[in-house]
mmCIF file of C-alpha atoms in Angstrom:
data_model
loop_
_atom_site.group_PDB
_atom_site.id
_atom_site.type_symbol
_atom_site.label_atom_id
_atom_site.label_comp_id
_atom_site.label_asym_id
_atom_site.label_seq_id
_atom_site.Cartn_x
_atom_site.Cartn_y
_atom_site.Cartn_z
ATOM 1 C CA MET A 1 -21.820 -43.082 13.380
ATOM 2 C CA GLY A 2 -24.227 -43.311 10.468
ATOM 3 C CA ASP A 3 -24.390 -39.601 9.652
ATOM 4 C CA ASP A 4 -28.049 -40.079 8.738
ATOM 5 C CA TYR A 5 -29.049 -36.430 8.504
ATOM 6 C CA GLY A 6 -31.526 -36.520 5.615
ATOM 7 C CA SER A 7 -33.063 -33.099 5.033
ATOM 8 C CA VAL A 8 -32.161 -30.546 7.665
ATOM 9 C CA THR A 9 -34.397 -27.922 9.213
ATOM 10 C CA THR A 10 -32.577 -24.730 10.225
ATOM 11 C CA SER A 11 -34.517 -21.971 11.984
ATOM 12 C CA GLY A 12 -37.773 -23.330 10.655
ATOM 13 C CA THR A 13 -36.601 -23.583 7.023
ATOM 14 C CA GLU A 14 -35.943 -26.959 5.471
ATOM 15 C CA VAL A 15 -32.696 -27.204 3.515
ATOM 16 C CA SER A 16 -33.595 -29.524 0.650
ATOM 17 C CA GLN A 17 -30.307 -28.935 -1.216
ATOM 18 C CA LEU A 18 -28.322 -31.188 1.130
ATOM 19 C CA PRO A 19 -26.968 -34.401 -0.415
ATOM 20 C CA THR A 20 -29.479 -37.224 -0.173
ATOM 21 C CA LYS A 21 -27.047 -40.087 -0.705
ATOM 22 C CA ILE A 22 -25.590 -40.719 2.722
ATOM 23 C CA PRO A 23 -22.407 -42.822 2.876
ATOM 24 C CA GLY A 24 -22.435 -45.831 5.122
ATOM 25 C CA MET A 25 -20.318 -46.383 8.186
ATOM 26 C CA PHE A 26 -17.720 -48.378 6.228
ATOM 27 C CA SER A 27 -17.509 -46.086 3.196
ATOM 28 C CA LEU A 28 -14.131 -44.860 1.994
ATOM 29 C CA PRO A 29 -12.811 -41.725 3.776
ATOM 30 C CA ARG A 30 -12.943 -39.640 0.596
ATOM 31 C CA GLU A 31 -16.612 -40.521 0.059
ATOM 32 C CA ARG A 32 -17.484 -39.539 3.605
ATOM 33 C CA ALA A 33 -15.416 -36.334 3.325
ATOM 34 C CA LYS A 34 -17.161 -35.436 0.059
ATOM 35 C CA TYR A 35 -20.572 -35.898 1.663
ATOM 36 C CA HIS A 36 -19.711 -33.637 4.648
ATOM 37 C CA PHE A 37 -18.233 -31.033 2.293
ATOM 38 C CA GLU A 38 -21.337 -30.948 0.093
ATOM 39 C CA CYS A 39 -23.576 -30.579 3.155
ATOM 40 C CA ALA A 40 -21.518 -27.613 4.318
ATOM 41 C CA GLN A 41 -21.387 -26.112 0.840
ATOM 42 C CA ALA A 42 -25.165 -26.261 0.442
ATOM 43 C CA LEU A 43 -25.710 -24.542 3.783
ATOM 44 C CA PHE A 44 -23.052 -21.880 3.227
ATOM 45 C CA ARG A 45 -24.337 -21.004 -0.238
ATOM 46 C CA LYS A 46 -27.689 -20.021 1.264
ATOM 47 C CA GLY A 47 -25.953 -16.836 2.348
ATOM 48 C CA THR A 48 -28.107 -16.222 5.430
ATOM 49 C CA ARG A 49 -25.082 -16.702 7.735
ATOM 50 C CA LEU A 50 -27.218 -17.600 10.748
ATOM 51 C CA SER A 51 -25.156 -18.757 13.694
ATOM 52 C CA VAL A 52 -26.819 -22.170 13.770
ATOM 53 C CA GLU A 53 -26.053 -22.661 10.065
ATOM 54 C CA LEU A 54 -22.442 -21.568 10.489
ATOM 55 C CA GLU A 55 -22.091 -23.956 13.400
ATOM 56 C CA ARG A 56 -23.438 -26.802 11.283
ATOM 57 C CA CYS A 57 -21.113 -25.817 8.395
ATOM 58 C CA MET A 58 -18.198 -25.855 10.785
ATOM 59 C CA HIS A 59 -19.121 -29.316 12.048
ATOM 60 C CA GLU A 60 -19.420 -30.735 8.519
ATOM 61 C CA LEU A 61 -16.130 -29.221 7.349
ATOM 62 C CA VAL A 62 -14.199 -30.317 10.416
ATOM 63 C CA MET A 63 -15.436 -33.850 9.632
ATOM 64 C CA ALA A 64 -14.491 -33.493 5.950
ATOM 65 C CA THR A 65 -10.980 -32.230 6.697
ATOM 66 C CA ALA A 66 -10.503 -34.889 9.355
ATOM 67 C CA PHE A 67 -11.193 -37.606 6.777
ATOM 68 C CA VAL A 68 -9.161 -35.926 3.990
ATOM 69 C CA PRO A 69 -6.868 -33.245 5.429
ATOM 70 C CA ASP A 70 -4.992 -32.658 2.144
ATOM 71 C CA GLU A 71 -8.017 -31.543 0.074
ATOM 72 C CA VAL A 72 -7.490 -27.826 -0.545
ATOM 73 C CA LYS A 73 -11.069 -26.971 -1.498
ATOM 74 C CA TYR A 74 -12.350 -28.402 1.800
ATOM 75 C CA GLN A 75 -9.836 -26.333 3.710
ATOM 76 C CA MET A 76 -10.689 -23.159 1.747
ATOM 77 C CA LEU A 77 -14.420 -23.478 2.444
ATOM 78 C CA LEU A 78 -13.638 -24.046 6.124
ATOM 79 C CA ILE A 79 -11.557 -20.852 6.062
ATOM 80 C CA ASP A 80 -14.522 -18.939 4.590
ATOM 81 C CA VAL A 81 -16.742 -20.255 7.378
ATOM 82 C CA LEU A 82 -14.155 -19.390 10.051
ATOM 83 C CA LEU A 83 -13.932 -15.825 8.714
ATOM 84 C CA ALA A 84 -17.727 -15.572 8.704
ATOM 85 C CA CYS A 85 -17.513 -16.556 12.388
ATOM 86 C CA CYS A 86 -14.771 -13.893 12.943
ATOM 87 C CA ASP A 87 -12.311 -16.605 14.017
ATOM 88 C CA THR A 88 -9.232 -15.092 12.356
ATOM 89 C CA SER A 89 -6.717 -17.093 14.409
ATOM 90 C CA SER A 90 -8.083 -20.449 13.240
ATOM 91 C CA ALA A 91 -8.412 -19.143 9.676
ATOM 92 C CA LEU A 92 -4.762 -18.056 9.797
ATOM 93 C CA HIS A 93 -3.696 -21.555 10.870
ATOM 94 C CA ARG A 94 -5.754 -23.205 8.120
ATOM 95 C CA LEU A 95 -4.418 -20.840 5.421
ATOM 96 C CA ARG A 96 -0.854 -21.670 6.334
ATOM 97 C CA HIS A 97 -1.762 -25.357 6.034
ATOM 98 C CA VAL A 98 -3.259 -24.720 2.569
ATOM 99 C CA LEU A 99 -0.086 -22.960 1.427
ATOM 100 C CA HIS A 100 1.924 -25.866 2.763
ATOM 101 C CA LEU A 101 -0.174 -28.182 0.568
ATOM 102 C CA GLU A 102 -0.282 -25.829 -2.410
ATOM 103 C CA PRO A 103 2.382 -23.074 -2.219
ATOM 104 C CA SER A 104 1.252 -21.396 -5.450
ATOM 105 C CA ASN A 105 -2.394 -20.931 -4.370
ATOM 106 C CA ARG A 106 -2.884 -17.244 -5.156
ATOM 107 C CA ARG A 107 -6.310 -16.952 -3.532
ATOM 108 C CA ALA A 108 -4.946 -18.402 -0.292
ATOM 109 C CA LYS A 109 -2.048 -15.932 -0.369
ATOM 110 C CA LYS A 110 -4.392 -12.969 -0.847
ATOM 111 C CA MET A 111 -6.618 -14.160 1.989
ATOM 112 C CA LEU A 112 -3.594 -14.731 4.219
ATOM 113 C CA PHE A 113 -2.365 -11.211 3.449
ATOM 114 C CA ARG A 114 -5.715 -9.677 4.472
ATOM 115 C CA ILE A 115 -5.934 -11.783 7.636
ATOM 116 C CA LEU A 116 -2.364 -10.967 8.674
ATOM 117 C CA LEU A 117 -3.138 -7.250 8.370
ATOM 118 C CA MET A 118 -6.421 -7.607 10.225
ATOM 119 C CA ASN A 119 -4.828 -9.656 12.987
ATOM 120 C CA GLY A 120 -1.878 -7.263 13.255
ATOM 121 C CA LYS A 121 -4.223 -4.306 13.759
ATOM 122 C CA GLU A 122 -6.184 -6.249 16.377
ATOM 123 C CA LEU A 123 -2.955 -7.065 18.224
ATOM 124 C CA ILE A 124 -1.916 -3.394 18.261
ATOM 125 C CA ARG A 125 -5.352 -2.424 19.557
ATOM 126 C CA ASP A 126 -5.133 -5.027 22.318
ATOM 127 C CA ALA A 127 -1.554 -4.000 23.141
ATOM 128 C CA LEU A 128 -2.585 -0.367 23.586
ATOM 129 C CA ARG A 129 -5.214 -1.523 26.070
ATOM 130 C CA SER A 130 -2.702 -3.681 27.962
ATOM 131 C CA GLN A 131 0.261 -2.864 30.152
ATOM 132 C CA GLY A 132 3.763 -4.110 30.893
ATOM 133 C CA GLN A 133 5.122 -7.281 29.358
ATOM 134 C CA GLN A 134 1.762 -8.288 27.900
ATOM 135 C CA SER A 135 1.657 -5.109 25.824
ATOM 136 C CA LEU A 136 5.224 -5.655 24.576
ATOM 137 C CA THR A 137 4.451 -9.259 23.653
ATOM 138 C CA LEU A 138 1.370 -8.250 21.669
ATOM 139 C CA MET A 139 3.334 -5.533 19.847
ATOM 140 C CA ALA A 140 6.018 -8.087 18.944
ATOM 141 C CA LEU A 141 3.348 -10.414 17.546
ATOM 142 C CA ALA A 142 1.838 -7.522 15.571
ATOM 143 C CA GLU A 143 5.212 -6.657 14.052
ATOM 144 C CA GLY A 144 5.604 -10.311 13.029
ATOM 145 C CA ARG A 145 2.201 -10.233 11.332
ATOM 146 C CA PHE A 146 3.135 -7.104 9.351
ATOM 147 C CA ASP A 147 6.490 -8.597 8.326
ATOM 148 C CA ALA A 148 4.735 -11.708 7.025
ATOM 149 C CA ALA A 149 2.118 -9.595 5.225
ATOM 150 C CA GLN A 150 4.809 -7.552 3.476
ATOM 151 C CA LYS A 151 6.521 -10.692 2.160
ATOM 152 C CA ILE A 152 3.241 -11.839 0.608
ATOM 153 C CA GLU A 153 2.454 -8.325 -0.638
ATOM 154 C CA LYS A 154 5.725 -8.063 -2.531
ATOM 155 C CA GLU A 155 5.256 -11.503 -4.102
ATOM 156 C CA VAL A 156 1.552 -11.333 -4.978
ATOM 157 C CA PHE A 157 0.791 -7.642 -5.532
ATOM 158 C CA ASP A 158 4.260 -6.324 -6.443
ATOM 159 C CA THR A 159 3.493 -3.171 -4.416
ATOM 160 C CA MET A 160 4.171 -1.919 -0.908
ATOM 161 C CA ASP A 161 1.385 -0.333 1.125
ATOM 162 C CA PRO A 162 2.881 2.564 3.150
ATOM 163 C CA ASN A 163 0.245 2.069 5.844
ATOM 164 C CA ILE A 164 1.844 -1.270 6.736
ATOM 165 C CA TRP A 165 5.157 0.526 7.283
ATOM 166 C CA VAL A 166 3.346 2.988 9.556
ATOM 167 C CA MET A 167 1.830 0.180 11.635
ATOM 168 C CA LYS A 168 5.213 -1.541 11.839
ATOM 169 C CA GLY A 169 6.715 1.739 13.023
ATOM 170 C CA ILE A 170 4.109 2.002 15.783
ATOM 171 C CA ALA A 171 4.804 -1.564 16.955
ATOM 172 C CA GLN A 172 8.590 -1.080 16.842
ATOM 173 C CA SER A 173 8.448 2.258 18.664
ATOM 174 C CA SER A 174 6.218 0.805 21.394
ATOM 175 C CA ARG A 175 8.803 -1.916 22.001
ATOM 176 C CA GLY A 176 11.627 0.640 22.246
ATOM 177 C CA ASN A 177 13.146 -0.191 18.830
ATOM 178 C CA CYS A 178 13.126 3.454 17.822
ATOM 179 C CA MET A 179 15.767 3.336 15.093
ATOM 180 C CA GLN A 180 13.914 0.513 13.357
ATOM 181 C CA ALA A 181 10.726 2.526 13.778
ATOM 182 C CA VAL A 182 12.357 5.579 12.161
ATOM 183 C CA GLU A 183 13.475 3.406 9.225
ATOM 184 C CA SER A 184 9.913 2.093 8.837
ATOM 185 C CA MET A 185 8.546 5.644 8.866
ATOM 186 C CA ASP A 186 11.115 6.694 6.259
ATOM 187 C CA MET A 187 9.862 3.878 4.023
ATOM 188 C CA ALA A 188 6.253 4.943 4.607
ATOM 189 C CA ILE A 189 7.105 8.561 3.779
ATOM 190 C CA ARG A 190 8.877 7.505 0.588
ATOM 191 C CA TYR A 191 5.869 5.504 -0.645
ATOM 192 C CA PHE A 192 3.325 8.125 0.465
ATOM 193 C CA ALA A 193 5.266 10.800 -1.438
ATOM 194 C CA HIS A 194 5.080 8.742 -4.656
ATOM 195 C CA MET A 195 1.562 7.357 -4.294
ATOM 196 C CA SER A 196 -0.556 10.073 -2.703
ATOM 197 C CA ASP A 197 -1.525 13.593 -3.704
ATOM 198 C CA ASN A 198 -2.954 14.130 -0.227
ATOM 199 C CA ASP A 199 -0.506 16.193 1.845
ATOM 200 C CA ASP A 200 -2.465 15.395 5.022
ATOM 201 C CA THR A 201 -1.494 11.706 4.818
ATOM 202 C CA LEU A 202 2.163 12.558 4.285
ATOM 203 C CA CYS A 203 1.975 15.104 7.112
ATOM 204 C CA GLU A 204 0.683 12.401 9.494
ATOM 205 C CA ALA A 205 3.680 10.217 8.637
ATOM 206 C CA TYR A 206 6.120 13.053 9.357
ATOM 207 C CA VAL A 207 4.368 13.846 12.646
ATOM 208 C CA LEU A 208 4.642 10.215 13.772
ATOM 209 C CA LYS A 209 8.322 10.141 12.783
ATOM 210 C CA ALA A 210 8.932 13.331 14.791
ATOM 211 C CA LYS A 211 7.297 11.767 17.861
ATOM 212 C CA ILE A 212 9.492 8.684 17.550
ATOM 213 C CA LEU A 213 12.617 10.859 17.287
ATOM 214 C CA TRP A 214 11.598 12.885 20.339
ATOM 215 C CA GLN A 215 10.947 9.627 22.220
ATOM 216 C CA GLN A 216 14.527 8.601 21.411
ATOM 217 C CA GLY A 217 15.827 11.934 22.720
ATOM 218 C CA LEU A 218 16.776 13.194 19.243
ATOM 219 C CA ILE A 219 15.129 16.567 19.810
ATOM 220 C CA ASP A 220 16.750 18.499 16.948
ATOM 221 C CA MET A 221 15.957 15.789 14.391
ATOM 222 C CA GLY A 222 12.396 15.610 15.675
ATOM 223 C CA ASN A 223 12.034 19.381 15.436
ATOM 224 C CA LYS A 224 13.308 19.386 11.839
ATOM 225 C CA THR A 225 10.838 16.626 10.964
ATOM 226 C CA ILE A 226 7.858 18.448 12.482
ATOM 227 C CA ILE A 227 8.846 21.576 10.545
ATOM 228 C CA ILE A 228 8.536 19.547 7.315
ATOM 229 C CA ALA A 229 5.093 18.423 8.506
ATOM 230 C CA SER A 230 4.123 22.046 9.169
ATOM 231 C CA LYS A 231 4.819 22.924 5.530
ATOM 232 C CA LEU A 232 2.490 20.148 4.383
ATOM 233 C CA ASN A 233 -0.344 20.993 6.785
ATOM 234 C CA PRO A 234 0.168 23.928 9.167
ATOM 235 C CA HIS A 235 -3.268 23.292 10.718
ATOM 236 C CA HIS A 236 -2.516 19.749 11.877
ATOM 237 C CA PRO A 237 -3.179 19.602 15.668
ATOM 238 C CA GLU A 238 0.310 18.291 16.502
ATOM 239 C CA VAL A 239 1.946 20.880 14.254
ATOM 240 C CA ALA A 240 -0.138 23.681 15.777
ATOM 241 C CA ALA A 241 0.746 22.522 19.309
ATOM 242 C CA TYR A 242 4.443 22.369 18.448
ATOM 243 C CA SER A 243 4.317 25.825 16.870
ATOM 244 C CA ALA A 244 2.632 27.258 19.963
ATOM 245 C CA ARG A 245 5.212 25.701 22.285
ATOM 246 C CA THR A 246 8.057 26.854 20.064
ATOM 247 C CA PHE A 247 6.768 30.417 19.773
ATOM 248 C CA ASP A 248 6.246 30.715 23.542
ATOM 249 C CA ARG A 249 9.751 29.467 24.299
ATOM 250 C CA ALA A 250 11.390 31.695 21.682
ATOM 251 C CA ASP A 251 9.345 34.712 22.802
ATOM 252 C CA ARG A 252 10.445 34.255 26.418
ATOM 253 C CA GLN A 253 14.080 34.058 25.347
ATOM 254 C CA TYR A 254 13.686 37.139 23.134
ATOM 255 C CA ARG A 255 12.380 39.150 26.109
ATOM 256 C CA ASP A 256 15.245 37.850 28.285
ATOM 257 C CA ALA A 257 17.757 38.912 25.618
ATOM 258 C CA VAL A 258 16.186 42.390 25.429
ATOM 259 C CA ASP A 259 16.502 42.744 29.219
ATOM 260 C CA LEU A 260 20.149 41.675 29.130
ATOM 261 C CA PHE A 261 20.825 44.062 26.258
ATOM 262 C CA GLY A 262 19.243 46.898 28.261
ATOM 263 C CA ARG A 263 21.632 46.103 31.136
ATOM 264 C CA LYS A 264 24.537 46.110 28.641
ATOM 265 C CA GLU A 265 25.301 42.449 29.310
ATOM 266 C CA TYR A 266 25.977 41.979 25.618
ATOM 267 C CA ALA A 267 27.662 38.546 25.649
ATOM 268 C CA ASP A 268 24.814 36.974 27.617
ATOM 269 C CA ALA A 269 22.226 38.817 25.531
ATOM 270 C CA LEU A 270 23.824 37.493 22.322
ATOM 271 C CA MET A 271 23.887 33.926 23.638
ATOM 272 C CA VAL A 272 20.188 34.019 24.624
ATOM 273 C CA ALA A 273 19.159 35.666 21.330
ATOM 274 C CA GLN A 274 21.055 33.049 19.293
ATOM 275 C CA THR A 275 19.381 30.288 21.320
ATOM 276 C CA ALA A 276 16.008 31.784 20.406
ATOM 277 C CA LEU A 277 17.080 31.963 16.746
ATOM 278 C CA ALA A 278 17.913 28.260 16.829
ATOM 279 C CA ILE A 279 14.239 27.681 17.652
ATOM 280 C CA VAL A 280 12.654 30.289 15.352
ATOM 281 C CA ARG A 281 14.947 31.074 12.448
ATOM 282 C CA ASP A 282 12.547 33.306 10.512
ATOM 283 C CA ASP A 283 11.763 35.863 13.265
ATOM 284 C CA VAL A 284 12.715 39.291 11.881
ATOM 285 C CA LYS A 285 12.812 41.029 15.257
ATOM 286 C CA LEU A 286 15.308 38.468 16.604
ATOM 287 C CA HIS A 287 17.705 39.128 13.723
ATOM 288 C CA ILE A 288 17.388 42.878 14.310
ATOM 289 C CA LEU A 289 18.171 42.363 18.005
ATOM 290 C CA VAL A 290 21.237 40.257 17.131
ATOM 291 C CA ALA A 291 22.384 43.025 14.761
ATOM 292 C CA LYS A 292 22.035 45.625 17.550
ATOM 293 C CA ILE A 293 23.996 43.475 20.000
ATOM 294 C CA HIS A 294 26.801 42.895 17.502
ATOM 295 C CA ARG A 295 26.964 46.622 16.732
ATOM 296 C CA SER A 296 27.185 47.397 20.454
ATOM 297 C CA MET A 297 30.051 44.883 20.709
ATOM 298 C CA ASP A 298 31.774 46.515 17.656
ATOM 299 C CA ASN A 299 31.257 43.320 15.611
ATOM 300 C CA LEU A 300 30.303 45.368 12.587
ATOM 301 C CA GLN A 301 30.595 42.621 9.987
ATOM 302 C CA GLU A 302 28.337 40.301 12.015
ATOM 303 C CA ALA A 303 25.925 43.189 12.632
ATOM 304 C CA TYR A 304 25.732 43.887 8.896
ATOM 305 C CA GLY A 305 25.105 40.201 8.123
ATOM 306 C CA ALA A 306 22.311 39.995 10.717
ATOM 307 C CA ILE A 307 20.540 43.123 9.469
ATOM 308 C CA GLN A 308 20.827 41.916 5.860
ATOM 309 C CA HIS A 309 19.207 38.628 6.906
ATOM 310 C CA ALA A 310 16.421 40.552 8.666
ATOM 311 C CA VAL A 311 15.756 42.646 5.531
ATOM 312 C CA GLN A 312 15.673 39.525 3.352
ATOM 313 C CA LEU A 313 13.174 37.815 5.685
ATOM 314 C CA PHE A 314 11.016 40.943 5.784
ATOM 315 C CA GLN A 315 10.890 41.104 1.977
ATOM 316 C CA GLU A 316 10.043 37.386 1.700
ATOM 317 C CA ASN A 317 7.236 37.754 4.255
ATOM 318 C CA ALA A 318 5.882 40.785 2.384
ATOM 319 C CA LYS A 319 5.784 38.805 -0.869
ATOM 320 C CA GLU A 320 4.014 35.913 0.877
ATOM 321 C CA ILE A 321 1.372 38.265 2.281
ATOM 322 C CA GLY A 322 0.884 39.904 -1.132
ATOM 323 C CA ARG A 323 0.081 36.610 -2.875
#
């Protein structure tokens, strides 16, 4: 193998910047590696990123790293070429090798952080398109990528991106690890609350947490969480859908309680009305109905408390409308 390339023509354009001194067959490995590296560097610096040029760069750098696998700058240029070719898996492997050779390489750590995030998102996307065990395996891999990214993030950037917690929560929830997912969402909410003035972003985090809680069967906790989201953005589609479902259910129970009250079945009417109040606590007409039922049952103290609560709600609503 003489490696006698001379000047190279790529897509009709001659690349005159390539090294002209070609090492012989029996040259030292470092000399041969240097030659292949400089060939690749000259091609990559052109910036045209044509596929044929990237392929040639790849060939030269694979040769260079084969001769001298512990040269960090050869590995880093190969990583740049791999990323230009959208080969994130190979780039990930090479970056880990670089950090094995040079653990304090800050540029390699930053690149690894970006690739881990990119690869984690790709894995989640692929998992959502898959089914069964394959989907669970991809979600597990994605969670691993986000864990690794967070370790680098804390070391290099000294910050924590709440969006990574959100993506971890999605991966954990999809695998059935709902309590871990809730913890991840709590971390995301904490960082969003400190970092962002945009209530919509924080609302999204609360909505996702509510869905995870509902998935786990923790209906009351999920309902309380979605109520917090509704205060941040009442027009969010999930919040609006929840409000509509809640109102319909409470309204049906209110009408049932009125019917029972009309038939003088006061105990049942009270139970149904209180169930409706557990869903919609700020409904004035429900509190008035509860007051009427208590008065009919001679529970005068409870009736007085219910009517006082109804008056207080009415006054608060009037102030809100007047603003």
